[in-house]
Short mmCIF file of N, CA, C and O in Angstrom, two decimals:
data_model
loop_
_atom_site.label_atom_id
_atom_site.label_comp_id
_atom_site.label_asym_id
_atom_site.label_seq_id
_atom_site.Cartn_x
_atom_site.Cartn_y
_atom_site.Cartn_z
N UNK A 1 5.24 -12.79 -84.43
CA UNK A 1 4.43 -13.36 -83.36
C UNK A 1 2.98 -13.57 -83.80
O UNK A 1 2.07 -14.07 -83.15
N UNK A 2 2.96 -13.10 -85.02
CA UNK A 2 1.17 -12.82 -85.44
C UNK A 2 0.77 -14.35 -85.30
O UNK A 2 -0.17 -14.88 -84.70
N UNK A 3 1.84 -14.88 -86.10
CA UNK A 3 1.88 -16.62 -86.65
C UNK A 3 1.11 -17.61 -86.17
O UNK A 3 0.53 -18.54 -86.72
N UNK A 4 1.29 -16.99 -84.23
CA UNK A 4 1.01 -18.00 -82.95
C UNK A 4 -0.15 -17.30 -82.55
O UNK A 4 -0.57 -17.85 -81.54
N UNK A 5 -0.69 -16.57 -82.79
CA UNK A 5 -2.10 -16.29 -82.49
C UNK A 5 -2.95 -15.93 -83.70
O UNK A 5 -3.89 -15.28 -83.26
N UNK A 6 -3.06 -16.06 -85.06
CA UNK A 6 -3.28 -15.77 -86.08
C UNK A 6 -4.83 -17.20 -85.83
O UNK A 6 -4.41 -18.33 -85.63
N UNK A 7 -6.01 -17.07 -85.85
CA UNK A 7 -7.15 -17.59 -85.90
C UNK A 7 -7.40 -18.40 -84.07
O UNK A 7 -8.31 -19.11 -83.64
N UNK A 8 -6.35 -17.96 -83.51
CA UNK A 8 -6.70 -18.76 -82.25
C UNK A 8 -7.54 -17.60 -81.34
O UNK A 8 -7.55 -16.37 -81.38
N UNK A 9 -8.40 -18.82 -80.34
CA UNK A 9 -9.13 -17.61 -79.62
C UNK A 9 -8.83 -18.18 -78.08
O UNK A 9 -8.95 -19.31 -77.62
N UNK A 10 -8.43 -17.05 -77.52
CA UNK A 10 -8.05 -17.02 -76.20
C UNK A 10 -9.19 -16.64 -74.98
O UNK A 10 -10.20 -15.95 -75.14
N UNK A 11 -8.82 -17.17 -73.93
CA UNK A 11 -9.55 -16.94 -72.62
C UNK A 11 -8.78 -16.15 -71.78
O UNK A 11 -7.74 -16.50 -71.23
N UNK A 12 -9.44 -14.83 -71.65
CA UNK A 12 -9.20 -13.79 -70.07
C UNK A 12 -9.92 -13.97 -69.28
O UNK A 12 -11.13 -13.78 -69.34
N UNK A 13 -9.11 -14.52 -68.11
CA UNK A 13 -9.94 -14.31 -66.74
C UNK A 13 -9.38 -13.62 -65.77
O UNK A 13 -8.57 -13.97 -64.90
N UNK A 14 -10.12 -12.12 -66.08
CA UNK A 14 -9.41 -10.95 -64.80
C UNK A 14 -10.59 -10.17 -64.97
O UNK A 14 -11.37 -9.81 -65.86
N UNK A 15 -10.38 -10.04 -63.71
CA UNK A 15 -11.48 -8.98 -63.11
C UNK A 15 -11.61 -7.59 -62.97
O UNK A 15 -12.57 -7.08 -62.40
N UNK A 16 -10.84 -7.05 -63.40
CA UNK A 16 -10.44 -5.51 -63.57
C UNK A 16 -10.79 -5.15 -64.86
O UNK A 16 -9.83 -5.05 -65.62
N UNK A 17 -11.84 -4.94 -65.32
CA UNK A 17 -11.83 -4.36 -66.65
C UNK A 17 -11.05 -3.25 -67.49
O UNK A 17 -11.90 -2.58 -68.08
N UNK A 18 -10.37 -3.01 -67.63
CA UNK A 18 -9.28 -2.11 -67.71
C UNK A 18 -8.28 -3.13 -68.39
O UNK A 18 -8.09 -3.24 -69.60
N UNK A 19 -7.69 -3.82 -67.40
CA UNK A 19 -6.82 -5.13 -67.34
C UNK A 19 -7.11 -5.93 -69.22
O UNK A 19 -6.53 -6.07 -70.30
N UNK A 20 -8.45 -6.25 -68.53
CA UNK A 20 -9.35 -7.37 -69.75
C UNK A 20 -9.06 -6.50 -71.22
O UNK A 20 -8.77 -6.92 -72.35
N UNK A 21 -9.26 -5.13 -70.70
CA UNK A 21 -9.58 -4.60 -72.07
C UNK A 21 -8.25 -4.25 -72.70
O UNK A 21 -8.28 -4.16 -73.92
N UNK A 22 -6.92 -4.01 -72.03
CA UNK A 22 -5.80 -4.02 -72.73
C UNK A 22 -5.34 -5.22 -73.40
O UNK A 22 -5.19 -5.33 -74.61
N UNK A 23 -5.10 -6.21 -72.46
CA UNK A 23 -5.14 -7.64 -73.01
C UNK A 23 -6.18 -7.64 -74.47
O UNK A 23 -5.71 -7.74 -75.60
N UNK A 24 -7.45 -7.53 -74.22
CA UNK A 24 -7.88 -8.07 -75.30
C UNK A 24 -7.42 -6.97 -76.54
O UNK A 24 -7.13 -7.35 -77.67
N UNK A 25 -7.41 -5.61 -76.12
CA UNK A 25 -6.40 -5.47 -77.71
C UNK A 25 -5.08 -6.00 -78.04
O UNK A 25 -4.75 -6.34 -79.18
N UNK A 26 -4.22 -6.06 -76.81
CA UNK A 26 -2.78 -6.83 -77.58
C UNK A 26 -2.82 -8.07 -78.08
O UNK A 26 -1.83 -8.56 -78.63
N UNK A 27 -4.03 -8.76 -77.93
CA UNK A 27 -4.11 -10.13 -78.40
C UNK A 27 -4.37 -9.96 -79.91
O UNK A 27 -3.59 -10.29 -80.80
N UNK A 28 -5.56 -9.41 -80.05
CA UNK A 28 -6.13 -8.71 -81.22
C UNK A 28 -4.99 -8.24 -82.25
O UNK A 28 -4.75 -8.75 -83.34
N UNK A 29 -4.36 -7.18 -81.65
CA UNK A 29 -3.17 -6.57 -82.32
C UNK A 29 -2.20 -7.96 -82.92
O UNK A 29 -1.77 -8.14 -84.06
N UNK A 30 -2.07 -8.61 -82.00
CA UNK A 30 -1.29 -10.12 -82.63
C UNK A 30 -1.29 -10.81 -83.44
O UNK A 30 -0.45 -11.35 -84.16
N UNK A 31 -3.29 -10.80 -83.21
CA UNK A 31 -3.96 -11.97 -84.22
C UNK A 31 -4.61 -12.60 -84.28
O UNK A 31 -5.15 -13.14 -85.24
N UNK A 32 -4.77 -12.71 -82.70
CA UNK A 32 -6.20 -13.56 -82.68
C UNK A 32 -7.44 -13.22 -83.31
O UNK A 32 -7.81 -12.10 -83.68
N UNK A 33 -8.04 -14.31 -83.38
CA UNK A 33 -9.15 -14.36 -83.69
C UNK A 33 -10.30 -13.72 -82.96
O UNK A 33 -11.07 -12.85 -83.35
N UNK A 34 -10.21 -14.43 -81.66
CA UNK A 34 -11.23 -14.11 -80.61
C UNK A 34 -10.20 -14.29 -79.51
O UNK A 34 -9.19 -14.98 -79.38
N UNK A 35 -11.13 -13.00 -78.39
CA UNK A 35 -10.85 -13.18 -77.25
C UNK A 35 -11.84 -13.39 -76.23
O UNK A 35 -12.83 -12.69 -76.41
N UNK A 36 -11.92 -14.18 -75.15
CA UNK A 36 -12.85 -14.39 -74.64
C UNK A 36 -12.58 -14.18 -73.15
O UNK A 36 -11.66 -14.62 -72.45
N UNK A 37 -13.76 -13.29 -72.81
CA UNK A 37 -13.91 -12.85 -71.84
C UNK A 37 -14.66 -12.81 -70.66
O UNK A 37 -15.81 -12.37 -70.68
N UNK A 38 -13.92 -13.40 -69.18
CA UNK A 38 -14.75 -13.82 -68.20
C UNK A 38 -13.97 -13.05 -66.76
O UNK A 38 -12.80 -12.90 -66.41
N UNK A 39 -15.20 -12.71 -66.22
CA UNK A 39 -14.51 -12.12 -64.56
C UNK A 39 -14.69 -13.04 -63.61
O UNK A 39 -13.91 -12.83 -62.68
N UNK A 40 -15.48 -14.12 -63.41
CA UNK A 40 -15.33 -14.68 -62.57
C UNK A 40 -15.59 -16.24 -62.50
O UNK A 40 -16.56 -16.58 -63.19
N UNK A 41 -14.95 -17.24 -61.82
CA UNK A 41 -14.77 -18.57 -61.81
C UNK A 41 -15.84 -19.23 -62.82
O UNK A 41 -15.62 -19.55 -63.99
N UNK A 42 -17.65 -19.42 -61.76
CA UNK A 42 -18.28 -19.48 -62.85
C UNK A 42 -18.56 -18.81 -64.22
O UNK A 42 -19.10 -19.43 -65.14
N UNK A 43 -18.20 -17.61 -64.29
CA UNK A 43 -18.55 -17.01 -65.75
C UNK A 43 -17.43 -17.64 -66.81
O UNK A 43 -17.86 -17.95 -67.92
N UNK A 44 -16.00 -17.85 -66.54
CA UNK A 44 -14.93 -18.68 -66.65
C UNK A 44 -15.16 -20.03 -67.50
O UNK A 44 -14.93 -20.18 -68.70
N UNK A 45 -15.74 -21.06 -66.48
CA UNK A 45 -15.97 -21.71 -66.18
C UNK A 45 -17.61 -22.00 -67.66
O UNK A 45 -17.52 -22.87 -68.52
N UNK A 46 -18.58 -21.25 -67.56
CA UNK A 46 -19.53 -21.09 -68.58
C UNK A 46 -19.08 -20.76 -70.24
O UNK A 46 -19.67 -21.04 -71.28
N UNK A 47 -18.08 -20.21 -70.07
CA UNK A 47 -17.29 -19.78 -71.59
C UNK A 47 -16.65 -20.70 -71.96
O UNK A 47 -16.40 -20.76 -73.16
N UNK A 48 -16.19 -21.66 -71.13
CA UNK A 48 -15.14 -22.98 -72.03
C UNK A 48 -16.02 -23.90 -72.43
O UNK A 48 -15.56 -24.59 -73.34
N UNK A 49 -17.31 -24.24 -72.05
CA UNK A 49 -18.30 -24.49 -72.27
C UNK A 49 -18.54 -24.49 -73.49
O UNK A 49 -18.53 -25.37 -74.36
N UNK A 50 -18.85 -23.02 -73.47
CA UNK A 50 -19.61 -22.46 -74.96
C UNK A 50 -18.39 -22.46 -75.68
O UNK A 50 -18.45 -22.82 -76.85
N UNK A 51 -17.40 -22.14 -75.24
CA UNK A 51 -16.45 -22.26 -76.47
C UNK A 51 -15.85 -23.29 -77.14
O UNK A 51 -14.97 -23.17 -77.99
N UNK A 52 -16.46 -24.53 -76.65
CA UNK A 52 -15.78 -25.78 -76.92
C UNK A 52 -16.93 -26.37 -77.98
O UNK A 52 -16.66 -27.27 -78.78
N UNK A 53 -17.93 -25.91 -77.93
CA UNK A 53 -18.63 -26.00 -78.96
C UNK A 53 -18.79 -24.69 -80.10
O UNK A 53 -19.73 -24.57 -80.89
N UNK A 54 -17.73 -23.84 -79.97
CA UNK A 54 -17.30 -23.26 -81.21
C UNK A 54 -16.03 -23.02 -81.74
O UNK A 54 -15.52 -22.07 -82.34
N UNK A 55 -15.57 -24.35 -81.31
CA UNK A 55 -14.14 -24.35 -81.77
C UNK A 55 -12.86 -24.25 -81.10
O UNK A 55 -11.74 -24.28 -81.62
N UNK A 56 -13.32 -24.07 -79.30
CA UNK A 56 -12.26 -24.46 -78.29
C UNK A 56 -11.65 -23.13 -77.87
O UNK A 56 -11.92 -21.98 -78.18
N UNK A 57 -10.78 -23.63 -77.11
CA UNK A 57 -9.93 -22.26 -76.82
C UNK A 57 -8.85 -22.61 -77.39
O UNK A 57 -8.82 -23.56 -78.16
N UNK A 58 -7.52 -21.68 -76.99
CA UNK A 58 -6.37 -22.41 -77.83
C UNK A 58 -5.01 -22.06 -76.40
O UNK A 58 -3.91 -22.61 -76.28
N UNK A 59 -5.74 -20.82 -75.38
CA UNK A 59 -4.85 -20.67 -74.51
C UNK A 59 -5.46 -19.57 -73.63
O UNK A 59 -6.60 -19.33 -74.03
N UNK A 60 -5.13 -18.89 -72.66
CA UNK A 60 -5.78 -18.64 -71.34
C UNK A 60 -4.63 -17.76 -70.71
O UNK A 60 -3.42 -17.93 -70.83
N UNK A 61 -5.28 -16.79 -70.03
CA UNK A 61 -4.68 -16.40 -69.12
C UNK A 61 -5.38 -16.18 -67.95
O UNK A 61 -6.55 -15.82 -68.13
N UNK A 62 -5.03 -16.28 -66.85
CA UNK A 62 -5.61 -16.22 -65.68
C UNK A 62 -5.42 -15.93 -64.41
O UNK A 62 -4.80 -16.58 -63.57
N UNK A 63 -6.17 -14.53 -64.26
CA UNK A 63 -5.93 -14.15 -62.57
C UNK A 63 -6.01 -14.74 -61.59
O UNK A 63 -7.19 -15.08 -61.51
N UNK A 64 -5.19 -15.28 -60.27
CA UNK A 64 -4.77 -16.04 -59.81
C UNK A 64 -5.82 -15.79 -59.26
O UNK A 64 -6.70 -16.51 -59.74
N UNK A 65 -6.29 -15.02 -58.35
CA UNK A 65 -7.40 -14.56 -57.43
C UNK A 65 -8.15 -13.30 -58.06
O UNK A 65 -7.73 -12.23 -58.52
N UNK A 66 -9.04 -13.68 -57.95
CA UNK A 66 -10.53 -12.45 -58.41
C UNK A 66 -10.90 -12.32 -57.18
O UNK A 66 -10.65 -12.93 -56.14
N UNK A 67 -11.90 -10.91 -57.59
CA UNK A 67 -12.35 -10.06 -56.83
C UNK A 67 -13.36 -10.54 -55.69
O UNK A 67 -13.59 -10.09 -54.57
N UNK A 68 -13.80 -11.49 -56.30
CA UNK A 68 -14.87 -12.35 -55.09
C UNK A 68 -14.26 -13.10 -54.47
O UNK A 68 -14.93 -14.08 -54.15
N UNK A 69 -12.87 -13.12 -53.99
CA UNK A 69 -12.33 -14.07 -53.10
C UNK A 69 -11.81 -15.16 -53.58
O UNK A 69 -11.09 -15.79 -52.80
N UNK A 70 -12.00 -15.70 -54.95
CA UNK A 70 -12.04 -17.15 -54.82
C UNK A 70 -10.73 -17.60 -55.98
O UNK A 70 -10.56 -17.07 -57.08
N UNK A 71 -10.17 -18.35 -55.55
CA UNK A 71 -9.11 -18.88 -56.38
C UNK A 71 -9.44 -19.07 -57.84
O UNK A 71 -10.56 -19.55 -57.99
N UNK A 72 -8.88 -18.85 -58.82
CA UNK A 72 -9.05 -19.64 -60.24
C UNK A 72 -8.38 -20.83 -60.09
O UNK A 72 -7.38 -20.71 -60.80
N UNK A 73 -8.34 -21.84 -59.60
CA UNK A 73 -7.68 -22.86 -59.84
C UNK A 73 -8.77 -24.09 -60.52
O UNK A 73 -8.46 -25.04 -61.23
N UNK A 74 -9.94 -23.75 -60.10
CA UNK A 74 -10.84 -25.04 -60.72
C UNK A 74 -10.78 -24.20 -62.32
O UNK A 74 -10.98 -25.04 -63.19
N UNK A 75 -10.59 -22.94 -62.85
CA UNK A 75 -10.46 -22.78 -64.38
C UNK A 75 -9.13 -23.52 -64.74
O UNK A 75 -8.99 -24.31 -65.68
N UNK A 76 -8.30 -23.18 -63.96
CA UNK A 76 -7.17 -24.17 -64.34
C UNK A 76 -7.04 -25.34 -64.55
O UNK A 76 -6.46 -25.84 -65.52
N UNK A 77 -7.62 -25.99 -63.52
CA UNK A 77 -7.76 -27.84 -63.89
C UNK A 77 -8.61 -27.86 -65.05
O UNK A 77 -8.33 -28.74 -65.87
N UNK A 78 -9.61 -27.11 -65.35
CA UNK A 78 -10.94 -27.47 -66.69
C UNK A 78 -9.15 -27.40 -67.63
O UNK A 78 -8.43 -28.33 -68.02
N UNK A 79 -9.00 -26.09 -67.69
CA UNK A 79 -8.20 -26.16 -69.30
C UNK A 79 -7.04 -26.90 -69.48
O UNK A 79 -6.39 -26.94 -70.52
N UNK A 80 -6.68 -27.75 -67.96
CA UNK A 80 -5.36 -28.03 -68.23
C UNK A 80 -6.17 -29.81 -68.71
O UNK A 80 -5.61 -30.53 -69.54
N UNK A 81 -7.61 -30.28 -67.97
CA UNK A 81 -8.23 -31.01 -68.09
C UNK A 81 -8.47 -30.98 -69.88
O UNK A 81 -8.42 -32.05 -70.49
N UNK A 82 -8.63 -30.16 -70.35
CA UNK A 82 -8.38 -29.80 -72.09
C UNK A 82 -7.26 -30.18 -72.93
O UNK A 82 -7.16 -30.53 -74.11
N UNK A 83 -6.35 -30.00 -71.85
CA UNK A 83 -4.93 -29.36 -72.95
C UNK A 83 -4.99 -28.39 -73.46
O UNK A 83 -4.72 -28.21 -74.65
N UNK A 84 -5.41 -27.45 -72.55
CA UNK A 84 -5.44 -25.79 -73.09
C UNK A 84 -4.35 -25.19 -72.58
O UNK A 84 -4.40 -25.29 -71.36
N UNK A 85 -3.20 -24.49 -72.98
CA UNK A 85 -2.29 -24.01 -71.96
C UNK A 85 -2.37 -22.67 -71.53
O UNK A 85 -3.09 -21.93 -72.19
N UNK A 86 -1.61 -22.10 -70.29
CA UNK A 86 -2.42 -21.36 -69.72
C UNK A 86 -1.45 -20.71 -68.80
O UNK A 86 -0.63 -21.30 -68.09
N UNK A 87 -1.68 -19.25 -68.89
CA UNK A 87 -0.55 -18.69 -67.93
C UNK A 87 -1.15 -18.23 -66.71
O UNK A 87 -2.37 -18.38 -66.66
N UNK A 88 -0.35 -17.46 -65.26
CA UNK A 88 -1.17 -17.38 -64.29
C UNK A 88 -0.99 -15.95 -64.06
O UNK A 88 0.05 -15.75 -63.44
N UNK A 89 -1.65 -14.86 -64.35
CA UNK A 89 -1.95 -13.31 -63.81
C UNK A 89 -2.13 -13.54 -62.59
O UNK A 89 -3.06 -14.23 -62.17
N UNK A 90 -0.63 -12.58 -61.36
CA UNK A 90 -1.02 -12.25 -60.36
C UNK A 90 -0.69 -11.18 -59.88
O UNK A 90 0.29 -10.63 -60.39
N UNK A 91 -1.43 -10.46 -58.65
CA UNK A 91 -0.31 -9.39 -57.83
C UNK A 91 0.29 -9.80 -56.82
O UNK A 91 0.75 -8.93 -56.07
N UNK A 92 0.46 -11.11 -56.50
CA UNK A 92 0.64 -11.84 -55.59
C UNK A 92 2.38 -12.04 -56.09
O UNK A 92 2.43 -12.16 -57.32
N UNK A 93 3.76 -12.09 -55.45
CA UNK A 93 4.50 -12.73 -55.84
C UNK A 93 4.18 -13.85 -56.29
O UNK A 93 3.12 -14.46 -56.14
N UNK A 94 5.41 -14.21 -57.04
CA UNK A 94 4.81 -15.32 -58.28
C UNK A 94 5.28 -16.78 -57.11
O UNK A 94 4.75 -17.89 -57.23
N UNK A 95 6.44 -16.42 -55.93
CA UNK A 95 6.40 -17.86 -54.76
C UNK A 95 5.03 -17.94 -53.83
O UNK A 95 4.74 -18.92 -53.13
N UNK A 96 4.16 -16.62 -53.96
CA UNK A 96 3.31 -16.79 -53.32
C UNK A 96 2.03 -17.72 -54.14
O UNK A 96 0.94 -17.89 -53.58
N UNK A 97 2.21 -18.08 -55.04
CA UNK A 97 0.98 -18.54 -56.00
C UNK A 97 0.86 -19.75 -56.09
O UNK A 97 1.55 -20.29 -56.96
N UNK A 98 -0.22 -20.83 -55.09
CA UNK A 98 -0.42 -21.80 -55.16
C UNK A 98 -1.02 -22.21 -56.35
O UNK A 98 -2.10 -21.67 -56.58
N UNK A 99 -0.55 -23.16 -57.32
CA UNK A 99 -0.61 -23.23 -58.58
C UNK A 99 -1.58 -24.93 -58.03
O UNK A 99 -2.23 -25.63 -58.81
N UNK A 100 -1.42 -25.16 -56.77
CA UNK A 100 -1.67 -26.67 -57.47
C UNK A 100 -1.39 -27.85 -58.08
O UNK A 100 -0.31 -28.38 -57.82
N UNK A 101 -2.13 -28.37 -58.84
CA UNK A 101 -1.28 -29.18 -59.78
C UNK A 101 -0.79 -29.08 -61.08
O UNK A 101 -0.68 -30.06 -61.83
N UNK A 102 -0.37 -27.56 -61.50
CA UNK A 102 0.01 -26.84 -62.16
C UNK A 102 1.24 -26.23 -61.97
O UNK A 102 1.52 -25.03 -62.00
N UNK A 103 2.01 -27.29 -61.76
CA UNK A 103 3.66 -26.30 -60.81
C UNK A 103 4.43 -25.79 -61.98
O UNK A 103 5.19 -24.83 -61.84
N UNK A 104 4.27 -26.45 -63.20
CA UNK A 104 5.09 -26.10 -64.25
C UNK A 104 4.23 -24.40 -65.27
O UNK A 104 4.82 -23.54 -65.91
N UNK A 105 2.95 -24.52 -65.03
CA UNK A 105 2.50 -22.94 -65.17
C UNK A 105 3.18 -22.01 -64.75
O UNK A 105 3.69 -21.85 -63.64
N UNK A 106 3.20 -21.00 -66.22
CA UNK A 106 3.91 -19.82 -66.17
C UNK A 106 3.11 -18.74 -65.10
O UNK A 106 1.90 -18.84 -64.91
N UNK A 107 3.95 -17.70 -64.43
CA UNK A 107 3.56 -16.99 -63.47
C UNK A 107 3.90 -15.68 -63.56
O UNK A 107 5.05 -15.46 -63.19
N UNK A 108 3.10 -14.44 -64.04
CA UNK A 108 3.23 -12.86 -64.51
C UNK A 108 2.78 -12.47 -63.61
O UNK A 108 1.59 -12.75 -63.47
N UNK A 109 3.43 -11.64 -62.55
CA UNK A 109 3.27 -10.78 -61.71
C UNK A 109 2.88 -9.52 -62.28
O UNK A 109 3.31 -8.99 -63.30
N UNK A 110 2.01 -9.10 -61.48
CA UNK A 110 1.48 -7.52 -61.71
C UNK A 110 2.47 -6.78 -61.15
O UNK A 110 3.29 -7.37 -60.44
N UNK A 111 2.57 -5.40 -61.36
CA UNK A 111 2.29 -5.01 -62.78
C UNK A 111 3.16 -5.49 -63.74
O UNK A 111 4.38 -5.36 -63.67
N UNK A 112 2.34 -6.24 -64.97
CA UNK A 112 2.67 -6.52 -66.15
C UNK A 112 2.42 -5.90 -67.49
O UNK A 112 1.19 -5.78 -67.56
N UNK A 113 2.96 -5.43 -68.59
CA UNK A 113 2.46 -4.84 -69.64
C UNK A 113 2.07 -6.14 -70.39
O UNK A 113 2.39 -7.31 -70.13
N UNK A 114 1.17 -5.55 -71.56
CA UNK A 114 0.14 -6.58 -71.80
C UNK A 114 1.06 -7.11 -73.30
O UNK A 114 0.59 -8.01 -73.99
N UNK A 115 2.53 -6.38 -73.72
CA UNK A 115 3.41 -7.27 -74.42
C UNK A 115 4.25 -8.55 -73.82
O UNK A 115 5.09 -9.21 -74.44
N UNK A 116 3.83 -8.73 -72.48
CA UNK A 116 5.07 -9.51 -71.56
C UNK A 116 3.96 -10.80 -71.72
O UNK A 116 4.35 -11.96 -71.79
N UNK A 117 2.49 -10.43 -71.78
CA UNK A 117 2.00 -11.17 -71.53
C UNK A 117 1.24 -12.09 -72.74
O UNK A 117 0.89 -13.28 -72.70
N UNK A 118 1.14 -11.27 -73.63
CA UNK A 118 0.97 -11.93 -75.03
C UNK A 118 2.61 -12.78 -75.97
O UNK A 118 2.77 -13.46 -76.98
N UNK A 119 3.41 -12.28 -75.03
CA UNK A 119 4.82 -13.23 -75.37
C UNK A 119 4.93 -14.19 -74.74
O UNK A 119 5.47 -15.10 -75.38
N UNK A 120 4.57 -14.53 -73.43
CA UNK A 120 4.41 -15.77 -73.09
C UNK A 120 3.47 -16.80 -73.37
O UNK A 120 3.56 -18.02 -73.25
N UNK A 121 2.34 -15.92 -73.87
CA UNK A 121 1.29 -16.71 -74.38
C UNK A 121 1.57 -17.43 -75.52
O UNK A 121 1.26 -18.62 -75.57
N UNK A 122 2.26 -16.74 -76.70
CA UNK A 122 3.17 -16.95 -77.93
C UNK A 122 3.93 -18.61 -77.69
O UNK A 122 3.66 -19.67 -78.26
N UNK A 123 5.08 -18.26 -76.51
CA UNK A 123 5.78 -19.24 -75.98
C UNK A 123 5.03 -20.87 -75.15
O UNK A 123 5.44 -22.02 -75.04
N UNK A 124 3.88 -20.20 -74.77
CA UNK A 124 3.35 -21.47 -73.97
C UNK A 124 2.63 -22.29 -75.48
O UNK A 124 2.80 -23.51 -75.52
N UNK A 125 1.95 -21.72 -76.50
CA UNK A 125 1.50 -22.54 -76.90
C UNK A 125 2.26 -23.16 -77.96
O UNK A 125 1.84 -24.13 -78.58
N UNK A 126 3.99 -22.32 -78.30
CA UNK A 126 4.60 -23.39 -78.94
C UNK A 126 4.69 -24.27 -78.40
O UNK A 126 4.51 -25.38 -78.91
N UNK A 127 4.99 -24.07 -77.17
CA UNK A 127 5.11 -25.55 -76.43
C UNK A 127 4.32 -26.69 -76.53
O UNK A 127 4.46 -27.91 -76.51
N UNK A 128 3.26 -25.70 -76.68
CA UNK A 128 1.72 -26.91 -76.46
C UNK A 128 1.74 -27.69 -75.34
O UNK A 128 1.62 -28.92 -75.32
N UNK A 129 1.94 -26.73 -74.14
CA UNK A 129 1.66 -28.08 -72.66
C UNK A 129 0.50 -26.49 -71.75
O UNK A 129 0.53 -25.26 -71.69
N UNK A 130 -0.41 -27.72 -71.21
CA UNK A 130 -1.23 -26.99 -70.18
C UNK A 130 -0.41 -26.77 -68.67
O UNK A 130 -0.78 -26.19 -67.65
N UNK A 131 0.70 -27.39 -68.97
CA UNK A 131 1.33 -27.48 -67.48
C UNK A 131 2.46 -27.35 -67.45
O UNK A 131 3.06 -27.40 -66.38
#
């Protein structure tokens, strides 16, 4: 699995630090390069930014709802607006998760271990689709 994350740098967007910080070692442990880390829409939203002028993202994961109330779905349109692909962290059942225009996004219900979630990540970007 190293293969599929071996120099790529990924986007976390969850708000639980705890959460962020397991993720970002199993990514690490994989291969990535970088992980990049945001809690909330705009902070999200400011990192694809900056990261697109150092070389992009390559894939994403993302809490459906953060702590301030507010949907991630405008991070979703930016990366799917990329061709970044991108899975959806929730505690929400995964029929409860208005995806938007993202119906074909993958959907990890909490509680998830952070191998379930670096394997789909693996899988979405063989695919190479944001959607």
């Amino acid at each position: 699995m190293a293969s599929e994350f071996q120099g790529r740098r990924i986007l976390v967007v969850e708000d639980e630090p705890l959460i962020t910080f397991l993720l970002e070692d199993a990514l690490m442990i994989a291969g990535a390069q970088t992980v990049v880390q945001a809690a909330r829409v705009a902070e999200a939203l400011s990192a694809i930014k900056t990261a697109l002028s150092e070389g992009g993202i390559d894939a994403a994961v993302i809490d459906y709802s953060l702590a301030d109330g507010q949907s991630a779905l405008p991070v979703a349109d930016r990366l799917a607006a990329l061709g970044v692909p991108f899975v959806f962290a929730t505690g929400y059942e995964a029929s409860a998760v208005n995806k938007g225009q993202h119906t074909d996004a993958p959907v990890i219900t909490k509680p998830y271990g952070p191998a379930e979630v670096v394997s789909c990540l693996a899988d979405i970007m063989r695919r190479g689709t944001a959607d």
